[in-house]
């Protein structure tokens, strides 16, 4: 009690002691009013914090520096469908989608090094697996010494706001009837495609579609049927393109399609034809069977321009050109593209019929032994006896066959036919005539290639040593391990292996020695200017010498003059092909040619006479 009679809290300590033989008690008291007041304020502060923490309208979680929640309020638990006690101890990263967890952990770690706060809109995963959108705010709490203590995580549910934004975005950028992109979004995508084409030099294509006679559907069956038909058309259009392409409805019965990063304009033609085919299948709308056709205009970026409005206008003009051509077709804005694409598609279609109609034929170019002058082999070369366009050379259709995959069936036919011809030539001539067969890149990768060669040898009873498989350097180098396996399996069959067009690809004999190659064929581009071009002579000499060092034989292609033949003979090239001896001819003409005396044989006789 104070002098005035007030009670005050004190801290009292007493101890006994003895002074001059008399016992005493020493008492010390300290006024702790200020301490009690401070403690009361702290208790009040803690109670207020606990009240705010528990009753806050936003979710609050306290997270230790290892990322584990050690306290969460009722709102946080409720938002995320947890019991409060079940939240304690879990890692906070479990509350975000799996694909975002790594970046989320990095964000928390970065707060200890840089800014101590982080704000974002973030998806969070509830205990029941549902996701909500939240305003996500994290504060790093530090001690007075600046040490990191824990994170304060605050979340507020904004799912309704995000859904509203998405609805607004849907209304702003998507057609309400078909759910396709609208004109505004399509224009934005077109701008992006143009900029991408400028940066990467890769082409894109814009297709403009108008349904033929759609007004008649609305006028006769009503707008409800018309709207239903538009939705069905939109669905089929989306089935004709890739995920990265954009299909838009720009108004009425008009649609636009953006094809990004196409290889050639023919790719756009393939999509256009696919659309025509898909729309040609009947629709059934309210028990009404409907046939829909469309006219399609195609323009190419950057070939036809880089201005979005100009490209749309060009595609529109091309679409009207399609209507002028009878509707239900497509036209390119560029006539060159249009002609080439139509020719490409026509060839692709006719190729599928050519095998069934027996329109292919093999021609054979003789291979001559330079030492003896005799025909020792032939190279088989395909020709297409087209019913309308006459005899077509390989460069007019092989690339298309390669692109479409029909080269596999055509290649199998070539192998079987060439093996039969090789057996017939050898039987007719009374001595082996080796037949060379060119293998295309796609055929070389075909897992059934070995089976096809083995079956053809067995069925024709042809000695494998009388077959030479020609492949290119590029085919070997694209996937060396796979090529090694294929080449080794071919060699195991007993056939010879030749490298065709040597000098135009990787041209590394040292590298090719890894493969069981028997023959190197010097490309005609090096032979044609002998003896006029000293560089070509030097290259040809070097190839012959290097091949011989690696125990390979050499065939020179494109030999047309005695001077070229003489040069090759002097440098010990084993074989030659070219018009000096014969161009590629049908099998019967080869049979007739075998006993004949060819122009170069007189040179050989004179050479032998001079040497004797």
mmCIF file with all atom_site columns, C-alpha atoms in Angstrom, residues 193 196-197 200-207 240-242 244-246 257-272 298-304 332 337 341:
data_model
loop_
_atom_site.group_PDB
_atom_site.id
_atom_site.type_symbol
_atom_site.label_atom_id
_atom_site.label_alt_id
_atom_site.label_comp_id
_atom_site.label_asym_id
_atom_site.label_entity_id
_atom_site.label_seq_id
_atom_site.pdbx_PDB_ins_code
_atom_site.Cartn_x
_atom_site.Cartn_y
_atom_site.Cartn_z
_atom_site.occupancy
_atom_site.B_iso_or_equiv
_atom_site.pdbx_formal_charge
_atom_site.auth_seq_id
_atom_site.auth_comp_id
_atom_site.auth_asym_id
_atom_site.auth_atom_id
_atom_site.pdbx_PDB_model_num
ATOM 1  C CA . UNK A 1 193 ? 0.884   -14.769 -87.787  1.00 0.00 ? 193 UNK A CA 1
ATOM 2  C CA . UNK A 1 196 ? 5.809   -14.590 -86.944  1.00 0.00 ? 196 UNK A CA 1
ATOM 3  C CA . UNK A 1 197 ? 6.235   -15.029 -90.704  1.00 0.00 ? 197 UNK A CA 1
ATOM 4  C CA . UNK A 1 200 ? 10.925  -16.861 -89.046  1.00 0.00 ? 200 UNK A CA 1
ATOM 5  C CA . UNK A 1 201 ? 10.367  -16.719 -92.814  1.00 0.00 ? 201 UNK A CA 1
ATOM 6  C CA . UNK A 1 202 ? 7.695   -19.426 -92.378  1.00 0.00 ? 202 UNK A CA 1
ATOM 7  C CA . UNK A 1 203 ? 4.491   -19.256 -94.392  1.00 0.00 ? 203 UNK A CA 1
ATOM 8  C CA . UNK A 1 204 ? 0.903   -19.146 -93.151  1.00 0.00 ? 204 UNK A CA 1
ATOM 9  C CA . UNK A 1 205 ? -2.338  -19.347 -95.106  1.00 0.00 ? 205 UNK A CA 1
ATOM 10 C CA . UNK A 1 206 ? -5.665  -17.538 -94.824  1.00 0.00 ? 206 UNK A CA 1
ATOM 11 C CA . UNK A 1 207 ? -8.825  -19.316 -96.014  1.00 0.00 ? 207 UNK A CA 1
ATOM 12 C CA . UNK A 1 240 ? -10.294 -30.247 -90.357  1.00 0.00 ? 240 UNK A CA 1
ATOM 13 C CA . UNK A 1 241 ? -7.501  -28.185 -88.753  1.00 0.00 ? 241 UNK A CA 1
ATOM 14 C CA . UNK A 1 242 ? -4.818  -28.477 -86.085  1.00 0.00 ? 242 UNK A CA 1
ATOM 15 C CA . UNK A 1 244 ? -2.780  -24.304 -83.274  1.00 0.00 ? 244 UNK A CA 1
ATOM 16 C CA . UNK A 1 245 ? -4.888  -23.077 -86.215  1.00 0.00 ? 245 UNK A CA 1
ATOM 17 C CA . UNK A 1 246 ? -7.762  -20.588 -85.825  1.00 0.00 ? 246 UNK A CA 1
ATOM 18 C CA . UNK A 1 257 ? -9.406  -20.042 -91.140  1.00 0.00 ? 257 UNK A CA 1
ATOM 19 C CA . UNK A 1 258 ? -5.798  -19.211 -90.298  1.00 0.00 ? 258 UNK A CA 1
ATOM 20 C CA . UNK A 1 259 ? -3.292  -22.008 -90.902  1.00 0.00 ? 259 UNK A CA 1
ATOM 21 C CA . UNK A 1 260 ? 0.003   -21.201 -89.172  1.00 0.00 ? 260 UNK A CA 1
ATOM 22 C CA . UNK A 1 261 ? 3.439   -22.442 -90.260  1.00 0.00 ? 261 UNK A CA 1
ATOM 23 C CA . UNK A 1 262 ? 2.512   -24.396 -93.362  1.00 0.00 ? 262 UNK A CA 1
ATOM 24 C CA . UNK A 1 263 ? 5.283   -26.055 -95.369  1.00 0.00 ? 263 UNK A CA 1
ATOM 25 C CA . UNK A 1 264 ? 4.028   -25.155 -98.851  1.00 0.00 ? 264 UNK A CA 1
ATOM 26 C CA . UNK A 1 265 ? 0.845   -23.656 -100.345 1.00 0.00 ? 265 UNK A CA 1
ATOM 27 C CA . UNK A 1 266 ? -0.128  -27.216 -101.220 1.00 0.00 ? 266 UNK A CA 1
ATOM 28 C CA . UNK A 1 267 ? -0.673  -27.814 -97.494  1.00 0.00 ? 267 UNK A CA 1
ATOM 29 C CA . UNK A 1 268 ? -3.399  -25.157 -97.548  1.00 0.00 ? 268 UNK A CA 1
ATOM 30 C CA . UNK A 1 269 ? -4.918  -26.848 -100.607 1.00 0.00 ? 269 UNK A CA 1
ATOM 31 C CA . UNK A 1 270 ? -5.008  -30.164 -98.735  1.00 0.00 ? 270 UNK A CA 1
ATOM 32 C CA . UNK A 1 271 ? -6.929  -28.541 -95.864  1.00 0.00 ? 271 UNK A CA 1
ATOM 33 C CA . UNK A 1 272 ? -9.322  -26.861 -98.305  1.00 0.00 ? 272 UNK A CA 1
ATOM 34 C CA . UNK A 1 298 ? -6.900  -18.961 -100.214 1.00 0.00 ? 298 UNK A CA 1
ATOM 35 C CA . UNK A 1 299 ? -4.184  -16.375 -99.777  1.00 0.00 ? 299 UNK A CA 1
ATOM 36 C CA . UNK A 1 300 ? -0.650  -17.003 -98.502  1.00 0.00 ? 300 UNK A CA 1
ATOM 37 C CA . UNK A 1 301 ? 1.475   -15.057 -95.993  1.00 0.00 ? 301 UNK A CA 1
ATOM 38 C CA . UNK A 1 302 ? 3.936   -13.537 -96.830  1.00 0.00 ? 302 UNK A CA 1
ATOM 39 C CA . UNK A 1 303 ? 3.706   -14.349 -100.567 1.00 0.00 ? 303 UNK A CA 1
ATOM 40 C CA . UNK A 1 304 ? 0.450   -12.439 -101.128 1.00 0.00 ? 304 UNK A CA 1
ATOM 41 C CA . UNK A 1 332 ? -5.746  -19.403 -104.676 1.00 0.00 ? 332 UNK A CA 1
ATOM 42 C CA . UNK A 1 337 ? -0.029  -21.428 -106.472 1.00 0.00 ? 337 UNK A CA 1
ATOM 43 C CA . UNK A 1 341 ? -1.684  -26.991 -105.914 1.00 0.00 ? 341 UNK A CA 1
#
